[in-house]
Short mmCIF file of C-alpha atoms in Angstrom, two decimals:
data_model
loop_
_atom_site.label_atom_id
_atom_site.label_comp_id
_atom_site.label_asym_id
_atom_site.label_seq_id
_atom_site.Cartn_x
_atom_site.Cartn_y
_atom_site.Cartn_z
CA MET J 1 0.00 0.00 0.00
CA ILE J 2 2.90 2.39 0.70
CA ARG J 3 4.35 1.65 -2.74
CA GLN J 4 0.95 2.36 -4.33
CA CYS J 5 0.76 5.58 -2.35
CA ILE J 6 4.20 6.75 -3.53
CA ASP J 7 3.46 5.67 -7.10
CA SER J 8 0.34 7.83 -7.13
CA ILE J 9 2.43 10.86 -6.14
CA CYS J 10 5.24 10.15 -8.63
CA ALA J 11 2.65 9.81 -11.42
CA LEU J 12 1.65 13.47 -11.08
CA SER J 13 2.90 16.11 -13.51
CA LEU J 14 5.56 17.28 -11.07
CA ARG J 15 9.25 17.15 -11.88
CA ALA J 16 11.51 15.50 -9.33
CA ASP J 17 12.76 18.95 -8.27
CA GLU J 18 9.18 20.17 -7.81
CA ARG J 19 8.15 17.57 -5.26
CA GLU J 20 9.34 16.45 -1.85
CA ILE J 21 7.98 13.14 -0.53
CA ILE J 22 8.62 12.66 3.18
CA VAL J 23 7.78 9.17 4.43
CA VAL J 24 7.45 9.12 8.21
CA ASP J 25 7.67 5.64 9.72
CA ASP J 26 5.99 6.06 13.10
CA GLY J 27 7.66 3.14 14.84
CA SER J 28 6.27 0.30 12.72
CA THR J 29 7.02 -3.16 14.10
CA GLU J 30 8.86 -3.98 10.87
CA SER J 31 10.43 -1.20 8.83
CA PRO J 32 9.20 -1.12 5.20
CA ILE J 33 12.49 0.33 3.95
CA GLY J 34 13.46 -3.01 2.38
CA GLN J 35 10.42 -2.79 0.10
CA LEU J 36 11.13 0.86 -0.78
CA SER J 37 14.63 0.48 -2.21
CA ASP J 38 13.34 1.42 -5.69
CA TYR J 39 12.13 4.75 -4.34
CA LEU J 40 15.10 5.96 -2.30
CA HIS J 41 15.98 8.61 -4.89
CA ASP J 42 12.37 9.91 -4.76
CA ILE J 43 11.68 9.98 -1.02
CA ILE J 44 13.02 11.16 2.30
CA TYR J 45 12.53 8.27 4.73
CA VAL J 46 12.62 8.91 8.47
CA ARG J 47 11.89 6.40 11.21
CA LYS J 48 10.85 7.53 14.68
CA PRO J 49 9.55 5.97 17.91
CA ASN J 50 5.81 5.43 17.82
CA GLY J 51 4.02 8.61 18.83
CA GLY J 52 0.77 8.47 16.91
CA LEU J 53 -0.59 10.22 13.84
CA SER J 54 -0.29 13.77 15.19
CA SER J 55 3.35 13.23 16.12
CA ALA J 56 4.15 11.81 12.68
CA ARG J 57 2.46 14.69 10.88
CA ASN J 58 4.14 17.27 13.08
CA LEU J 59 7.53 15.80 12.20
CA GLY J 60 6.63 15.99 8.53
CA LEU J 61 5.66 19.64 8.98
CA GLN J 62 8.96 20.32 10.69
CA MET J 63 10.95 18.75 7.85
CA ALA J 64 8.96 20.02 4.86
CA SER J 65 10.48 22.76 2.71
CA GLY J 66 7.99 22.98 -0.18
CA ARG J 67 5.74 25.98 -0.87
CA PHE J 68 2.64 23.76 -0.63
CA LEU J 69 1.97 20.83 1.69
CA GLN J 70 -0.24 17.76 1.32
CA PHE J 71 -0.83 14.98 3.85
CA VAL J 72 -1.27 11.47 2.44
CA ASP J 73 -1.78 8.52 4.77
CA GLY J 74 0.39 5.55 3.82
CA ASP J 75 -2.55 3.25 3.01
CA ASP J 76 -4.26 5.84 0.78
CA SER J 77 -3.33 7.42 -2.57
CA LEU J 78 -3.92 10.43 -4.81
CA LEU J 79 -6.24 10.12 -7.82
CA GLN J 80 -4.23 11.49 -10.71
CA ARG J 81 -6.75 13.21 -12.98
CA ALA J 82 -8.64 14.90 -10.18
CA TYR J 83 -5.49 15.85 -8.30
CA GLU J 84 -4.03 17.47 -11.43
CA HIS J 85 -7.00 19.82 -11.24
CA VAL J 86 -5.97 20.67 -7.67
CA LEU J 87 -2.37 21.22 -8.78
CA ASP J 88 -3.55 23.61 -11.47
CA GLY J 89 -5.23 25.65 -8.77
CA ALA J 90 -1.91 25.90 -6.94
CA ARG J 91 0.07 26.66 -10.10
CA TYR J 92 -2.17 29.27 -11.69
CA GLY J 93 -4.27 30.66 -8.86
CA ASN J 94 -3.20 32.79 -5.94
CA SER J 95 -4.40 30.15 -3.50
CA ASP J 96 -3.57 29.63 0.15
CA LEU J 97 -5.61 26.43 0.36
CA ILE J 98 -7.51 24.21 -2.08
CA MET J 99 -10.07 21.87 -0.52
CA PHE J 100 -11.25 18.81 -2.45
CA ASN J 101 -13.31 15.65 -1.99
CA PHE J 102 -12.28 12.05 -1.37
CA ALA J 103 -13.47 8.74 -2.77
CA THR J 104 -13.72 5.31 -1.13
CA LYS J 105 -14.27 3.38 -4.37
CA PRO J 106 -13.61 3.91 -8.09
CA GLN J 107 -15.70 6.70 -9.57
CA ALA J 108 -16.61 7.73 -13.11
CA GLU J 109 -14.75 10.83 -14.23
CA SER J 110 -16.83 14.00 -14.31
CA ASP J 111 -16.49 17.73 -14.63
CA TYR J 112 -15.58 19.60 -11.47
CA GLU J 113 -17.34 22.54 -9.87
CA ASP J 114 -15.10 25.08 -8.16
CA VAL J 115 -16.08 27.75 -5.65
CA GLY J 116 -13.83 30.66 -4.71
CA PRO J 117 -11.70 32.43 -4.07
CA MET J 118 -12.90 33.33 -0.61
CA SER J 119 -11.32 33.53 2.80
CA GLY J 120 -11.26 30.43 4.96
CA GLN J 121 -13.42 32.28 7.45
CA GLU J 122 -16.05 32.99 4.79
CA LEU J 123 -15.94 29.37 3.64
CA MET J 124 -16.65 28.10 7.14
CA ARG J 125 -19.45 30.64 7.67
CA THR J 126 -21.27 29.74 4.47
CA ARG J 127 -20.35 26.21 3.41
CA ASN J 128 -19.74 22.74 4.81
CA ILE J 129 -16.18 21.40 4.98
CA HIS J 130 -14.42 18.06 5.39
CA GLY J 131 -12.37 17.93 8.57
CA SER J 132 -9.79 15.50 7.16
CA ALA J 133 -6.32 17.03 6.85
CA CYS J 134 -5.75 14.87 3.76
CA CYS J 135 -8.45 16.67 1.75
CA TYR J 136 -6.66 19.91 1.01
CA LEU J 137 -3.41 21.28 -0.37
CA PHE J 138 -2.18 24.35 1.49
CA ARG J 139 0.53 26.97 1.34
CA ARG J 140 3.19 26.32 3.97
CA ASN J 141 3.60 29.97 4.95
CA ILE J 142 0.07 30.17 6.42
CA LEU J 143 0.89 27.45 8.94
CA GLY J 144 2.87 29.52 11.43
CA GLU J 145 3.18 27.68 14.73
CA LEU J 146 -0.02 25.66 14.26
CA ARG J 147 0.50 21.93 14.88
CA PHE J 148 -1.59 18.82 15.60
CA THR J 149 -2.40 18.01 19.22
CA PRO J 150 -0.50 14.78 20.06
CA GLY J 151 -2.09 11.68 21.51
CA ILE J 152 -5.70 12.20 20.43
CA TYR J 153 -8.17 10.98 17.85
CA HIS J 154 -9.99 13.62 15.74
CA GLU J 155 -6.81 15.70 15.58
CA ASP J 156 -7.86 16.82 12.06
CA GLU J 157 -11.09 18.31 13.36
CA GLU J 158 -9.09 20.69 15.54
CA PHE J 159 -6.33 21.47 13.03
CA THR J 160 -8.42 22.08 9.90
CA PRO J 161 -10.69 24.95 11.04
CA LEU J 162 -7.79 26.71 12.74
CA LEU J 163 -5.76 26.45 9.52
CA LEU J 164 -8.69 27.73 7.45
CA LEU J 165 -8.93 30.84 9.62
CA ARG J 166 -5.35 31.65 8.55
CA ALA J 167 -6.12 31.34 4.83
CA GLU J 168 -7.09 34.45 2.88
CA SER J 169 -7.65 32.78 -0.50
CA VAL J 170 -9.43 29.41 -0.52
CA TYR J 171 -10.95 27.38 -3.33
CA GLN J 172 -13.31 24.45 -2.82
CA THR J 173 -13.69 21.92 -5.63
CA THR J 174 -15.89 18.87 -6.10
CA ALA J 175 -12.91 16.97 -7.57
CA ALA J 176 -12.51 13.65 -5.72
CA ALA J 177 -8.72 13.77 -5.69
CA TYR J 178 -7.93 11.51 -2.73
CA PHE J 179 -8.58 7.77 -2.40
CA TYR J 180 -9.35 6.80 1.19
CA ARG J 181 -8.92 3.07 1.73
CA LYS J 182 -11.39 1.70 4.26
CA ARG J 183 -9.79 -1.02 6.37
CA PRO J 184 -11.49 -2.86 9.26
CA GLU J 185 -8.30 -2.74 11.37
CA SER J 186 -7.63 1.00 10.86
CA ILE J 187 -7.58 3.47 13.75
CA THR J 188 -10.94 5.00 12.90
CA ASN J 189 -12.56 1.57 12.57
CA ALA J 190 -11.30 0.05 15.84
CA ALA J 191 -14.45 -1.59 17.17
CA ASN J 192 -13.94 -2.24 20.87
CA MET J 193 -15.73 -0.05 23.38
CA ARG J 194 -12.54 1.35 24.93
CA HIS J 195 -11.51 2.79 21.57
CA LYS J 196 -15.04 4.08 20.95
CA LEU J 197 -15.15 5.94 24.26
CA LYS J 198 -11.64 7.30 23.73
CA ARG J 199 -12.65 8.66 20.32
CA LEU J 200 -15.78 10.23 21.79
CA ASP J 201 -13.89 11.81 24.70
CA ASP J 202 -11.25 13.20 22.34
CA LEU J 203 -13.86 14.67 19.99
CA LYS J 204 -15.61 16.39 22.89
CA ALA J 205 -12.28 17.80 24.11
CA VAL J 206 -11.58 19.15 20.60
CA ILE J 207 -15.01 20.80 20.54
CA VAL J 208 -14.39 22.42 23.92
CA ARG J 209 -10.99 23.78 22.86
CA LEU J 210 -12.36 25.16 19.60
CA ASN J 211 -15.24 26.78 21.45
CA GLN J 212 -12.82 28.40 23.88
CA THR J 213 -10.73 29.65 20.96
CA ALA J 214 -13.81 31.11 19.27
CA ASP J 215 -14.43 33.32 22.31
CA THR J 216 -11.06 35.03 21.72
CA LEU J 217 -11.55 35.81 18.01
CA PRO J 218 -12.84 38.85 16.06
CA THR J 219 -16.54 38.77 15.16
CA GLN J 220 -16.39 37.15 11.70
CA ASP J 221 -13.80 34.55 12.69
CA ARG J 222 -15.78 33.77 15.83
CA SER J 223 -18.98 33.28 13.83
CA ALA J 224 -17.18 30.92 11.43
CA LEU J 225 -15.66 28.81 14.19
CA GLN J 226 -18.91 28.74 16.18
CA ARG J 227 -20.68 27.24 13.17
CA ARG J 228 -18.01 24.56 12.98
CA VAL J 229 -18.28 23.92 16.73
CA ALA J 230 -22.06 23.49 16.44
CA GLN J 231 -21.70 21.03 13.56
CA LEU J 232 -19.04 19.04 15.41
CA THR J 233 -21.26 18.98 18.50
CA MET J 234 -24.09 17.61 16.36
CA ASP J 235 -21.70 14.96 15.05
CA PHE J 236 -20.57 14.13 18.59
CA ILE J 237 -24.16 13.55 19.73
CA TYR J 238 -24.80 11.44 16.63
CA GLN J 239 -21.69 9.35 17.29
CA VAL J 240 -22.69 8.80 20.94
CA MET J 241 -26.00 7.42 19.71
CA ILE J 242 -24.69 5.04 17.07
CA GLU J 243 -21.50 3.94 18.86
CA THR J 244 -22.93 3.26 22.33
CA ARG J 245 -26.68 2.83 21.76
CA ASN J 246 -27.01 3.68 25.43
CA ARG J 247 -29.64 6.25 26.41
CA GLN J 248 -28.22 6.71 29.92
CA TYR J 249 -24.76 7.50 28.54
CA LEU J 250 -26.32 9.84 25.97
CA ASP J 251 -28.19 11.74 28.69
CA GLN J 252 -24.96 12.06 30.70
CA GLN J 253 -23.15 13.48 27.68
CA LEU J 254 -25.96 15.91 26.89
CA GLU J 255 -25.89 17.15 30.48
CA SER J 256 -22.13 17.62 30.21
CA LEU J 257 -22.58 19.59 26.97
CA ARG J 258 -25.26 21.68 28.64
CA ASP J 259 -22.85 22.58 31.46
CA LEU J 260 -20.36 23.68 28.80
CA ALA J 261 -23.01 25.85 27.08
CA LEU J 262 -22.81 23.63 23.99
CA PHE J 263 -26.32 22.16 24.27
CA PRO J 264 -29.06 22.68 23.20
CA LEU J 265 -27.56 23.21 19.76
CA PRO J 266 -27.67 26.86 18.62
CA ASP J 267 -30.88 27.87 16.83
CA LYS J 268 -29.25 28.40 13.44
CA ASP J 269 -30.29 27.17 10.00
CA TYR J 270 -26.82 25.99 9.01
CA THR J 271 -28.09 23.05 6.94
CA THR J 272 -31.35 21.12 6.62
CA LYS J 273 -29.78 18.13 8.42
CA TYR J 274 -28.58 20.37 11.24
CA THR J 275 -31.99 22.04 11.61
CA TRP J 276 -33.86 18.74 11.89
CA PHE J 277 -31.29 17.20 14.20
CA ARG J 278 -31.41 20.26 16.49
CA ARG J 279 -35.19 20.08 16.68
CA LEU J 280 -35.24 16.36 17.42
CA THR J 281 -32.59 16.58 20.15
CA ASN J 282 -34.55 19.31 21.92
CA SER J 283 -37.13 16.81 23.20
CA SER J 284 -37.03 13.48 24.97
CA ALA J 285 -39.34 11.99 22.34
CA GLY J 286 -37.07 13.21 19.56
CA LEU J 287 -34.03 11.70 21.24
CA SER J 288 -35.84 8.38 21.64
CA LEU J 289 -36.76 8.42 17.95
CA LEU J 290 -33.16 9.08 16.97
CA MET J 291 -31.88 6.36 19.28
CA GLN J 292 -34.26 3.86 17.68
CA THR J 293 -33.56 4.75 14.05
CA LEU J 294 -29.96 5.96 13.71
CA PRO J 295 -28.24 2.70 14.73
CA LEU J 296 -30.41 0.79 12.26
CA LEU J 297 -29.69 3.27 9.47
CA ASN J 298 -25.98 3.10 10.25
CA ARG J 299 -25.66 -0.67 9.98
CA GLU J 300 -23.92 -2.13 6.97
CA PRO J 301 -26.24 -4.17 4.71
#
């Protein structure tokens, strides 16, 4: 999978002196370097003690020297035709960040719709975004001292909106330029309850930190981040329902969110889904209905 990942990058219309591929081995039990001998002239390989995804990405950020940065997980790959469209945006547009879609299975090629340029703040105030740090290409000089919080799940959900607030020129395209490989044994798919509760706790902590940050920002930035906080809170409640299927635990989490002034969800018409979810979670009957239906709708056929 790592070879496929690197191949997808080398296949792009970038000369060798226009790209920098940093492969961070985060303490794998068996180094893959023996299988990468064909690529040693194309990559920078660094092996480090296991520290988790945030630690690996932060090291990559520290080492990177390119004008634009792109995260690619080692079991995923870039989709050439769609990603060339993203590269064109970096080459010919005055872009700080280009946000694109991902695919989990082969898709028919289609024309792309692009929106922008706009500031990252305006994008978050008016449109939905993907939290994944792998779904955008961004200019390195907007990063500043921003880094991923080590040791947590949902690190992207904290990093991405804070990065967007630093971007003055953002484009959003429908191009599905990133292939995300779904694997049962991956971090996000770990099934045992300890992992589920850890993910939920980390997501709530991210929401709290973003909400605290929003309180310190100018009006427009605060409005943008508050919308993102509300949507993440909706997602947190949804995940509690489908991951635990436990009404008592749900009620405990809602009470905790209430104490943090994060629940009830703000009375905003961000999206149709958000509006209906907010209305249903405002009543005990609505919560019961969601608890009965969401787990069933979420099950694989």
